[in-house]
Amino acid sequence: MDMEEKPKYGEPKKFDPTFKGPIQNRGCTDIICCIFFIVAIVGYVAVGILAWTHGDPRKVIYPTDSMGQYCGQGNLEKQPLLFYYNMMKCASPMVLLEFQCPTPQVCVEKCPNRTMTLVKAIVSPTDWKDYKVYCREDPGTKSVPQILREKLCPAYLISSKPFLQRCFPSLGKKGEVITVGDQETFNDGDKIRDAKDLVAGMKNATIVMEGRQVAMKIFEDYTKSWYWILICLLIAVVLSLIFIVLLRYLAGIMVWVMIIMVIAVVAYGIVHCSIKYVNMKESPGSNITLQQLGFQPDFSVYLHIRQTWLAFIIILAIVEVIILLLLIFLRNRIRIAVELIKEASRAIGFVMSSLFYPIFTFFLLTIVIAYWGVTAVFLSTSSEPVYKVFNETDCPHSRQTCIPENFTLSEMKRDCPRSECLFAFYGGETPYHKYLIVLQFYNVFLFFWCANFVTALGQMTLAGAFASYYWALNKPSDMPAFPLCASLGRSLRYHTGSLAFGSLILAIVQIIRVLLEYIDHKLKGAENKFAKFLLCCLKCCFWCLEKFIKFMNRNAYIMVAIYGKNFCRSARDAFFLLMRNVIRVVVLDKVTDFILFLGKLLIVGLVGIFAFFFFSGQTDAFKGAAPSLHYYWVPILTVLVGSYLIAHGFFSVYAMCVDTLFLCFLEDLERNDGSPERPYLMSDNLLNVLKKKNQAN
């Protein structure tokens, strides 16, 4: 006798008279992963403490002189500006590689306001008093050649202005001629030079710093417009709430209008292509075939051939037929999707606190992002100052590491008398500095893990709350008093390990994607096309894998929230349940995604249009109220991003509600049959769509 074949995707759920929704008596799941997660968090805190102990963010905020001292800080508090001895040395390509000009630099109180040379200034007591404040140390009675040889003072001063906390020559124009301090030339102590010689040095010296000035202007714009930005974001909140309420009543209309519009657009495409095909009948050369034409780099050539438009007609006609057939055969499943969307609105009405749960998630994510960002800054600034040999001519020791205190008597100085030991960058040779890259990697990995954990916690909490709504026989009397708080408590108390397990799997895939992006960035100049193709395939595969894992994690968390089983068991049960209803899954997923996408687009568009007309001052009604800004696009972009995040936050609750109710709906169909002993718990509208009903007692 043949054994009965086991179903491919597991046995359907059996009726359980004791099941009343999310199980209350449950145990802890995935304890080992929970322990690993706690140990990883402790290690993350240790990395943060280590970084905060060694790091110094001033290294990226304040300019640094040749001795590695911060201008405007400590003993140099009254000297906030950096002065370059010879700006033309900044034209060296090494500036862009090492972010340091091969010329002495000192912190000064103010920039020079006139042009003069050392030779002339030293013989005039008045000029010398102003000149020597730009020296590294007081030269005393030393001669000019000795001062220049030891580089104690600059050979010349140029009229300058402060920019990005640095002194740059005051360049101007007389017609087409570049001037400095209203002069077309200047004396550098050796010879007369053109003012245009300073341009290259200034360009390289500012290329790595000019962003700070933009950042300051952006910050100033935020200080002027922050309250208006908050008002716009408040409008986005109100619009999101209105849209969710309207979905309860207009979901069906929106879905069918959307479908009709898609059919109409494709039909218009067929008509347009047919008109083109007919009108080109008499055009010379239009009857040539695509095979005869061959490949042409200019694709517009194909639009002058009738066969191209015939191909468009055939393709669009096939698409139209497929859409109509899908509509005919899947119309009932589309109606189920619409009813589930309406049911989600009703569920949110019973659990109104769920709409504000994204604020809690956002708060936790802000902590995670802030901790990662601060730790990354402190790690990147926890190195020590490194000094290198800079020389005006060729020198065998150029760019070698040196020690400033011993450099004057060193062999490097004897071999290259005109060389200088100057601060180059921050680094270090200690074990801590050698493993900084490992600590940065750990910081990034734990950031992904913690961020995914926070997101997963939100998904499981919402799933538990909405599942308690669905499985309540008498709503809301059979629901917990505080379903959201009860679900959050269960998730943290029993399922921290399951949340950490799912988050870890996703974090591993995400960190691999980051490494692939890094490798891709390094290979941009490479000529190996096979390596590029392989890398592109890997990036595509891991992108798809990340999407699949997110989908599976989401459904696994729903099952964990309902049944309290471990992550792997829940993921398997969710996968089998979905595969037993794969067509319903595809239809519901796409219909819901499109409706919520339209909602996000509508909210961001409405708020963005209002923000544009308000901040740009292009409407007379807002000219008096709108603040004066450097860049009006700064608050507009902030409002657009903020509105999207707000809409995404509200709609993520809605999407989670739909997904939870959908899984509960599928289990309801498998567990119950509508009899008095096993009644369906779905709404009457869903029962009508399915042509089912509960039998009276």
XYZ file of C-alpha atoms in Angstrom:
697
model
C 0.000 0.000 0.000
C 1.475 3.367 -1.013
C 2.149 5.834 1.730
C 0.137 9.048 1.529
C 2.218 11.782 -0.106
C 3.108 14.656 2.224
C 1.931 18.094 1.022
C 4.712 20.128 -0.574
C 4.192 23.213 1.585
C 3.155 21.595 4.861
C -0.185 20.698 6.359
C -2.919 23.380 6.532
C -3.689 24.682 10.001
C -6.103 22.570 12.034
C -8.913 23.866 14.206
C -7.858 24.587 17.786
C -10.728 25.470 20.159
C -8.280 26.946 22.704
C -6.755 29.423 20.230
C -8.002 32.961 20.910
C -5.312 35.061 19.223
C -1.726 35.846 20.317
C -0.746 33.177 22.849
C -0.172 34.577 26.348
C 1.597 31.601 27.957
C 4.801 31.450 25.951
C 8.520 30.921 26.602
C 11.718 32.684 25.569
C 12.914 31.960 22.016
C 16.388 31.921 20.391
C 18.146 32.418 23.747
C 21.650 31.828 22.315
C 21.214 34.625 19.768
C 19.869 36.856 22.553
C 23.081 36.262 24.550
C 25.231 36.982 21.475
C 23.313 40.195 20.875
C 23.782 41.380 24.465
C 27.528 40.589 24.291
C 27.762 42.460 20.968
C 26.009 45.496 22.483
C 28.410 45.465 25.456
C 31.304 45.313 22.976
C 29.744 48.176 21.016
C 29.605 50.290 24.170
C 33.261 49.385 24.872
C 34.254 50.495 21.335
C 32.385 53.760 21.904
C 34.164 54.399 25.231
C 37.522 53.570 23.620
C 36.802 55.939 20.720
C 35.620 58.748 23.012
C 38.772 58.332 25.118
C 41.175 58.640 22.180
C 39.167 60.724 19.693
C 39.125 64.473 19.250
C 36.531 65.925 16.815
C 38.416 69.225 16.802
C 40.681 67.631 14.189
C 37.916 67.928 11.592
C 36.462 71.223 12.841
C 39.424 73.567 13.357
C 42.390 74.311 11.066
C 45.754 72.941 12.227
C 49.112 74.726 12.017
C 52.466 73.164 11.080
C 52.972 71.924 14.638
C 49.581 70.165 14.810
C 48.003 72.802 17.084
C 44.353 73.840 16.666
C 43.787 77.458 15.693
C 41.331 79.165 18.046
C 41.713 76.537 20.776
C 43.657 76.406 24.049
C 46.721 78.674 24.019
C 45.760 79.818 20.514
C 42.218 80.834 21.460
C 42.815 84.414 20.240
C 44.388 83.221 16.973
C 41.543 81.480 15.106
C 42.848 81.962 11.540
C 45.431 79.900 9.640
C 48.058 81.770 7.586
C 50.124 80.136 4.798
C 53.720 81.382 4.335
C 53.711 80.762 0.578
C 50.271 80.221 -0.946
C 51.787 79.203 -4.301
C 53.188 76.036 -2.701
C 49.559 74.949 -2.260
C 49.400 74.433 -6.021
C 51.275 71.138 -5.505
C 49.228 68.008 -6.314
C 50.279 66.629 -2.914
C 47.813 69.068 -1.333
C 44.933 66.993 -2.675
C 46.553 63.726 -1.571
C 47.625 64.707 1.938
C 45.400 67.761 2.594
C 48.453 69.800 3.609
C 50.362 72.556 1.779
C 54.190 72.026 1.733
C 54.753 75.428 3.358
C 54.864 76.530 7.019
C 51.504 77.552 8.488
C 50.814 79.555 11.645
C 47.699 80.508 13.594
C 47.117 84.282 13.569
C 44.640 86.721 15.085
C 43.870 88.491 11.805
C 44.864 88.291 8.161
C 47.420 90.792 6.706
C 45.678 93.841 5.239
C 48.519 94.992 2.977
C 51.257 93.595 0.780
C 54.931 93.872 1.861
C 58.197 91.910 1.794
C 60.401 90.819 4.688
C 63.364 92.786 3.299
C 61.456 96.078 3.422
C 59.525 95.427 6.609
C 62.523 94.528 8.789
C 64.114 97.964 8.305
C 60.960 99.818 9.325
C 60.034 99.471 13.041
C 56.349 100.230 12.345
C 56.111 97.709 9.500
C 58.170 95.133 11.414
C 55.793 95.295 14.384
C 52.899 94.311 12.100
C 54.983 91.835 10.125
C 56.491 89.689 12.883
C 53.085 88.543 14.221
C 53.080 86.197 11.200
C 56.376 84.573 12.235
C 56.540 81.163 13.890
C 58.832 82.599 16.549
C 60.536 85.905 17.217
C 63.640 86.029 14.956
C 65.396 88.493 17.294
C 68.458 90.045 15.632
C 68.877 87.372 12.944
C 69.551 88.520 9.396
C 67.058 88.209 6.566
C 68.917 85.282 4.851
C 69.079 83.406 8.166
C 65.368 84.045 8.875
C 64.413 82.756 5.430
C 66.768 79.763 5.675
C 65.254 78.708 9.003
C 61.764 79.652 7.740
C 60.987 81.623 10.856
C 58.983 84.248 8.936
C 57.308 84.415 5.540
C 59.289 86.037 2.701
C 56.318 88.278 1.948
C 52.825 89.177 3.051
C 49.872 89.592 0.702
C 46.702 91.506 1.441
C 44.293 88.735 2.489
C 40.798 88.070 3.728
C 39.567 85.307 6.081
C 37.679 82.475 4.386
C 36.859 79.126 6.012
C 39.070 80.156 8.977
C 42.047 80.634 6.641
C 43.750 83.660 5.150
C 43.465 83.797 1.369
C 44.796 86.560 -0.904
C 42.256 89.280 -1.722
C 42.042 88.617 -5.445
C 40.031 90.875 -7.718
C 39.770 91.850 -11.383
C 40.547 94.895 -13.475
C 38.846 94.074 -16.726
C 40.285 90.637 -17.585
C 43.405 91.012 -15.409
C 43.549 89.360 -11.953
C 44.749 91.647 -9.148
C 45.748 91.223 -5.523
C 45.197 94.203 -3.231
C 44.378 96.322 -6.311
C 47.812 95.492 -7.784
C 48.468 93.315 -10.832
C 51.826 92.106 -9.431
C 53.445 91.442 -6.058
C 56.963 90.874 -4.702
C 57.570 87.419 -3.188
C 60.973 88.405 -1.784
C 62.867 87.021 -4.784
C 61.150 88.530 -7.803
C 58.066 90.299 -9.091
C 55.175 87.886 -9.796
C 51.763 88.186 -11.445
C 48.712 88.017 -9.186
C 47.324 85.168 -11.310
C 50.140 82.924 -9.966
C 48.211 82.719 -6.682
C 45.065 81.289 -8.247
C 46.224 77.647 -8.498
C 47.398 77.608 -4.884
C 44.144 79.086 -3.630
C 42.103 76.602 -5.630
C 43.869 73.562 -4.176
C 43.926 75.008 -0.662
C 40.151 75.490 -0.660
C 39.067 72.365 -2.529
C 38.873 70.265 0.660
C 37.437 73.032 2.857
C 34.913 75.013 0.825
C 32.114 72.683 1.900
C 32.338 74.100 5.426
C 31.210 77.510 4.264
C 28.231 75.962 2.491
C 27.480 73.976 5.645
C 27.483 77.149 7.733
C 25.063 78.854 5.337
C 22.806 75.800 5.404
C 22.907 75.828 9.214
C 21.987 79.519 9.190
C 19.067 78.785 6.852
C 17.850 76.135 9.282
C 17.968 78.578 12.199
C 15.746 80.979 10.218
C 13.261 78.466 8.841
C 13.018 75.636 11.382
C 9.574 76.609 12.698
C 8.161 76.865 9.168
C 9.645 73.441 8.407
C 7.878 72.055 11.488
C 4.585 73.574 10.306
C 5.004 71.890 6.894
C 5.779 68.568 8.570
C 2.702 68.980 10.775
C 0.653 69.434 7.593
C 2.178 66.154 6.326
C 1.041 64.415 9.537
C -2.521 65.714 9.117
C -2.631 64.694 5.435
C -1.338 61.201 6.295
C -4.079 60.729 8.884
C -6.745 61.970 6.452
C -5.501 59.598 3.731
C -5.631 56.586 6.083
C -9.186 57.481 7.095
C -10.222 57.914 3.448
C -8.764 54.507 2.563
C -11.464 52.941 4.700
C -14.141 54.370 2.415
C -12.367 54.943 -0.925
C -9.976 51.977 -1.204
C -12.226 50.156 -3.671
C -12.732 53.234 -5.857
C -8.980 53.988 -5.838
C -8.036 50.438 -6.879
C -10.529 50.215 -9.734
C -9.739 53.732 -10.975
C -6.068 52.759 -10.955
C -6.748 49.607 -12.996
C -8.945 51.472 -15.490
C -6.275 54.158 -15.897
C -3.598 51.523 -16.638
C -5.875 49.902 -19.240
C -6.644 53.332 -20.751
C -2.967 54.300 -20.949
C -2.026 51.059 -22.729
C -5.022 51.456 -25.076
C -3.942 55.013 -25.897
C -0.459 53.665 -26.664
C -1.935 51.171 -29.123
C -4.008 53.886 -30.829
C -1.053 56.297 -31.015
C 1.256 53.639 -32.490
C -1.443 52.611 -34.994
C -1.825 56.236 -36.182
C 1.941 56.508 -36.592
C 2.034 53.212 -38.486
C -0.712 54.306 -40.911
C 0.640 57.835 -41.457
C 4.117 56.568 -42.366
C 2.775 54.393 -45.190
C 3.768 56.874 -47.899
C 6.979 58.140 -46.224
C 10.117 57.354 -48.276
C 12.347 54.693 -46.713
C 9.832 53.814 -43.994
C 9.104 50.330 -45.386
C 12.640 49.069 -44.794
C 12.751 46.162 -42.322
C 14.588 46.157 -38.999
C 16.766 43.304 -40.233
C 17.845 45.336 -43.265
C 18.558 48.404 -41.120
C 20.697 46.513 -38.599
C 22.007 48.027 -35.388
C 22.136 51.834 -35.234
C 23.665 53.772 -32.295
C 21.150 56.569 -32.892
C 17.896 54.919 -31.726
C 15.762 57.734 -33.142
C 16.409 56.246 -36.600
C 14.160 53.309 -35.717
C 11.220 55.653 -35.128
C 11.163 56.464 -38.854
C 10.447 52.847 -39.795
C 6.907 51.403 -39.939
C 8.029 48.018 -38.640
C 9.129 49.616 -35.345
C 5.644 50.994 -34.727
C 4.124 47.653 -35.701
C 6.306 45.990 -33.064
C 5.107 48.547 -30.495
C 1.472 47.813 -31.437
C 1.977 44.054 -31.013
C 3.799 44.417 -27.659
C 1.193 46.820 -26.235
C -1.666 44.639 -27.507
C -0.143 41.606 -25.757
C 0.248 43.632 -22.538
C -3.373 44.832 -22.806
C -4.660 41.296 -23.309
C -2.620 40.011 -20.353
C -3.975 42.786 -18.110
C -7.567 42.083 -19.164
C -7.153 38.320 -18.650
C -5.604 38.874 -15.225
C -8.437 41.232 -14.373
C -11.040 38.653 -15.412
C -9.464 35.718 -13.553
C -8.143 37.623 -10.518
C -11.041 40.023 -9.991
C -12.179 38.168 -6.893
C -8.694 38.264 -5.374
C -8.469 41.981 -6.101
C -11.771 42.419 -4.238
C -10.274 40.478 -1.313
C -7.270 42.828 -1.334
C -9.574 45.866 -1.299
C -11.589 44.462 1.619
C -8.420 43.683 3.583
C -7.266 47.277 3.053
C -10.615 48.508 4.389
C -10.348 46.059 7.294
C -6.892 47.458 8.085
C -8.439 50.932 8.454
C -10.984 49.503 10.905
C -8.240 47.726 12.860
C -6.226 50.935 13.160
C -9.400 52.629 14.398
C -9.513 50.129 17.295
C -5.747 50.456 17.960
C -5.273 54.198 17.377
C -2.077 54.268 19.446
C -0.426 52.250 16.659
C -0.352 55.377 14.465
C 2.033 57.001 16.928
C 4.252 53.959 17.420
C 6.558 55.073 14.533
C 7.546 58.029 16.754
C 8.958 55.532 19.269
C 10.719 53.646 16.461
C 12.073 56.923 15.073
C 13.347 57.869 18.544
C 15.199 54.559 18.913
C 16.608 54.784 15.371
C 17.790 58.335 16.116
C 19.714 57.018 19.133
C 21.256 54.227 17.026
C 22.231 56.592 14.185
C 23.572 59.240 16.585
C 25.653 56.663 18.495
C 27.047 55.261 15.245
C 27.820 58.737 13.854
C 29.491 60.025 17.027
C 31.506 56.814 17.425
C 32.585 56.963 13.762
C 33.757 60.589 14.165
C 35.663 59.833 17.359
C 37.244 56.724 15.825
C 38.321 58.644 12.723
C 39.828 61.419 14.878
C 41.532 59.197 17.456
C 44.842 59.077 15.595
C 48.005 61.022 16.448
C 49.622 63.841 14.436
C 52.044 62.558 11.783
C 54.827 64.861 10.529
C 56.506 64.504 7.141
C 59.402 66.079 5.295
C 58.321 68.763 2.826
C 60.905 70.244 0.473
C 60.878 72.923 -2.222
C 63.259 70.917 -4.448
C 63.907 67.228 -5.088
C 64.994 65.456 -1.932
C 65.494 61.729 -1.223
C 63.741 62.115 2.140
C 60.685 63.919 0.770
C 57.381 62.696 2.303
C 59.221 60.605 4.912
C 58.030 60.654 8.528
C 59.967 62.957 10.834
C 60.042 64.284 14.419
C 59.835 68.110 14.634
C 61.846 68.405 17.867
C 64.905 66.530 16.452
C 64.600 67.509 12.801
C 67.042 70.475 12.857
C 69.980 68.204 13.828
C 68.848 65.173 11.821
C 70.476 63.575 8.778
C 67.413 64.530 6.685
C 68.035 68.229 7.389
C 71.742 67.881 6.529
C 70.952 66.171 3.218
C 68.172 68.637 2.358
C 68.914 72.011 4.032
C 65.760 73.638 2.612
C 63.425 70.885 3.853
C 60.916 71.299 6.684
C 59.303 68.845 9.097
C 55.619 69.808 8.956
C 52.368 68.348 10.222
C 50.850 66.204 7.444
C 47.861 64.262 8.755
C 46.618 62.141 11.640
C 47.635 58.500 11.951
C 49.578 56.289 14.354
C 51.610 53.097 14.770
C 50.201 51.734 18.062
C 48.110 48.508 18.074
C 45.014 50.642 18.672
C 45.691 52.718 15.562
C 46.536 49.633 13.489
C 43.143 48.084 14.273
C 41.112 51.267 13.780
C 39.729 49.919 10.496
C 38.492 46.803 12.353
C 36.773 48.980 14.959
C 35.171 51.081 12.207
C 33.921 47.888 10.535
C 32.508 46.674 13.862
C 30.837 50.058 14.308
C 29.150 49.815 10.884
C 28.104 46.183 11.405
C 26.557 46.861 14.830
C 24.814 49.905 13.353
C 23.068 47.678 10.797
C 22.290 45.044 13.422
C 20.828 47.532 15.933
C 18.884 49.480 13.284
C 17.366 46.243 11.953
C 16.572 45.159 15.524
C 14.663 48.400 16.193
C 12.706 48.003 12.941
C 11.976 44.351 13.743
C 10.770 45.275 17.230
C 8.275 47.697 15.679
C 7.041 45.089 13.210
C 6.535 42.400 15.861
C 4.853 44.839 18.262
C 2.364 46.031 15.638
C 1.760 42.471 14.430
C 0.848 41.345 17.946
C -1.539 44.267 18.432
C -3.361 43.796 15.108
C -3.515 40.010 15.508
C -5.303 40.511 18.849
C -7.863 42.609 16.922
C -8.451 40.002 14.217
C -8.842 36.986 16.500
C -11.162 38.788 18.951
C -14.626 37.269 18.521
C -16.357 40.322 19.982
C -14.498 43.524 19.091
C -13.304 45.372 21.116
C -14.498 43.662 24.333
C -12.348 40.544 23.706
C -9.238 42.648 22.947
C -6.625 43.502 25.627
C -7.061 46.885 27.306
C -3.756 48.133 25.844
C -2.962 45.832 22.890
C 0.093 47.765 21.720
C 1.765 47.885 25.155
C 0.938 44.218 25.773
C 2.494 43.248 22.421
C 5.616 45.357 23.065
C 6.057 43.715 26.464
C 5.748 40.203 24.980
C 8.220 41.014 22.204
C 10.924 42.309 24.558
C 10.364 39.765 27.333
C 10.181 36.585 25.252
C 11.450 37.269 21.739
C 14.535 39.506 21.941
C 16.543 36.516 20.683
C 14.262 35.989 17.667
C 14.401 39.698 16.832
C 18.212 39.622 17.107
C 18.414 36.465 14.951
C 16.390 37.925 12.071
C 18.206 41.251 12.340
C 21.600 39.516 12.307
C 20.844 37.654 9.061
C 19.757 40.907 7.416
C 22.769 42.830 8.797
C 25.189 40.243 7.338
C 23.667 40.632 3.875
C 23.717 44.443 4.180
C 27.372 44.544 5.248
C 28.262 42.328 2.264
C 26.432 44.822 0.018
C 28.466 47.656 1.564
C 31.706 45.760 0.880
C 30.618 45.129 -2.717
C 29.901 48.848 -3.171
C 33.353 49.634 -1.740
C 35.024 47.181 -4.132
C 33.010 48.630 -7.019
C 34.190 52.124 -6.070
C 37.819 50.911 -6.067
C 37.417 49.228 -9.467
C 35.880 52.244 -11.222
C 39.112 52.956 -13.098
C 39.869 49.284 -13.848
C 39.663 47.883 -17.362
C 38.772 44.291 -16.390
C 35.271 43.989 -17.826
C 34.760 40.457 -16.498
C 35.444 41.629 -12.925
C 32.980 44.489 -13.387
C 30.345 42.125 -14.808
C 30.852 39.644 -11.947
C 30.631 42.444 -9.389
C 27.451 43.775 -11.002
C 25.894 40.284 -10.840
C 26.868 39.910 -7.179
C 25.396 43.317 -6.312
C 22.152 42.409 -8.075
C 21.951 38.996 -6.354
C 22.555 40.407 -2.876
C 20.048 43.194 -3.495
C 17.427 40.560 -4.342
C 18.515 38.464 -1.350
C 18.114 41.461 0.981
C 14.597 42.120 -0.339
C 13.641 38.455 0.118
C 15.048 38.312 3.663
C 13.174 41.487 4.609
C 9.961 39.936 3.277
C 10.529 36.654 5.127
C 11.591 38.377 8.362
C 8.467 40.514 8.313
C 6.160 37.499 8.026
C 8.235 35.479 10.501
C 7.851 38.245 13.112
C 4.064 38.130 12.592
C 4.031 34.397 13.305
C 6.314 34.842 16.333
C 3.991 37.550 17.666
C 0.958 35.242 17.311
C 2.289 31.804 18.311
C 5.471 32.562 20.293
C 7.626 30.007 18.416
C 11.306 30.504 17.543
C 12.415 32.459 14.483
C 13.241 29.542 12.148
C 10.018 27.664 12.933
C 7.969 30.833 12.472
C 9.723 31.696 9.188
C 9.024 28.175 7.873
C 5.360 28.293 8.901
C 4.903 31.747 7.340
C 6.626 30.669 4.114
C 4.502 27.527 3.761
C 1.293 29.437 4.536
C 2.125 32.043 1.893
C 3.128 29.432 -0.695
C -0.204 27.655 -0.194
C -1.850 30.971 -1.175
C 0.783 32.382 -3.532
C -1.605 34.084 -6.002
C -3.449 35.902 -3.217
C -0.077 37.002 -1.816
C 1.102 38.501 -5.127
C -2.184 40.320 -5.803
C -2.536 41.728 -2.285
C 1.132 42.748 -2.081
C 1.094 44.659 -5.375
C -2.307 46.292 -4.842
C -1.378 47.452 -1.332
C 2.087 48.658 -2.385
C 0.655 50.696 -5.246
C -2.070 52.325 -3.154
C 0.376 53.262 -0.392
C 2.856 54.506 -3.002
C 0.151 56.767 -4.431
C -0.561 58.017 -0.913
C 3.089 58.841 -0.250
C 3.370 60.539 -3.643
C 0.242 62.593 -2.999
C 1.314 63.759 0.473
C 4.909 64.561 -0.507
C 3.682 66.337 -3.656
C 1.102 68.507 -1.870
C 3.428 69.501 0.987
C 6.365 69.967 -1.425
C 4.364 72.311 -3.675
C 3.290 74.379 -0.675
C 6.891 74.527 0.622
C 8.217 75.566 -2.800
C 5.831 78.492 -3.203
C 6.368 79.548 0.426
C 10.183 79.414 0.701
C 10.983 80.490 -2.878
C 8.949 83.682 -2.453
C 7.376 83.294 -5.895
C 3.892 83.945 -4.508
C 2.901 87.412 -3.314
C 0.799 85.955 -0.503
C 3.907 84.538 1.257
C 6.507 87.231 0.517
C 6.131 88.971 3.858
C 6.122 85.784 5.943
C 8.850 83.791 4.149
C 12.325 84.093 5.775
C 15.303 85.432 3.811
C 17.529 82.447 3.000
C 20.860 81.725 1.289
C 19.486 78.569 -0.322
C 15.695 78.272 -0.400
C 16.046 74.661 -1.563
C 17.427 73.669 1.866
C 14.082 73.860 3.749
C 12.227 72.574 0.672
C 14.373 69.432 0.481
C 14.085 69.021 4.248
C 10.298 69.254 4.018
C 10.203 66.770 1.109
C 12.388 64.230 2.924
C 10.571 64.814 6.230
C 7.146 64.490 4.581
C 8.181 61.237 2.939
C 9.495 59.847 6.239
C 6.281 60.879 8.026
C 4.084 59.361 5.313
C 6.290 56.251 5.283
C 6.000 56.006 9.078
C 2.194 56.144 9.028
C 1.859 53.899 6.004
C 4.359 51.373 7.387
C 1.869 50.886 10.241
C -0.881 50.467 7.650
C 1.182 48.025 5.578
C 2.070 46.003 8.674
C -1.605 45.914 9.596
C -2.562 44.631 6.134
C 0.170 41.946 6.207
C -0.830 40.784 9.693
C -4.529 40.658 8.858
C -3.709 38.819 5.634
C -1.826 36.024 7.435
C -4.601 35.839 10.021
C -7.163 35.735 7.187
C -5.351 32.813 5.510
C -5.175 30.921 8.808
C -8.826 31.721 9.468
C -9.737 30.023 6.166
C -7.694 26.938 7.079
C -8.729 26.684 10.746
C -12.462 27.392 10.469
C -15.379 26.394 8.252
C -18.176 28.782 9.308
C -19.980 26.254 11.508
C -21.267 27.326 14.936
C -18.352 25.460 16.529
C -15.746 26.882 14.082
C -17.000 30.314 12.944
C -14.961 32.550 10.648
C -13.564 35.615 12.422
C -13.180 37.749 9.283
C -15.518 40.651 8.562
C -18.884 40.191 6.852
C -17.628 42.047 3.776
C -14.768 39.585 3.354
C -17.179 36.689 3.809
C -19.419 38.133 1.071
C -16.472 38.474 -1.321
C -15.507 34.841 -0.673
C -19.193 33.795 -0.905
C -18.984 32.267 2.541
C -21.011 32.832 5.670
C -21.147 31.829 9.287
C -23.948 29.440 10.117
C -26.342 30.491 12.866
C -26.324 28.597 16.153
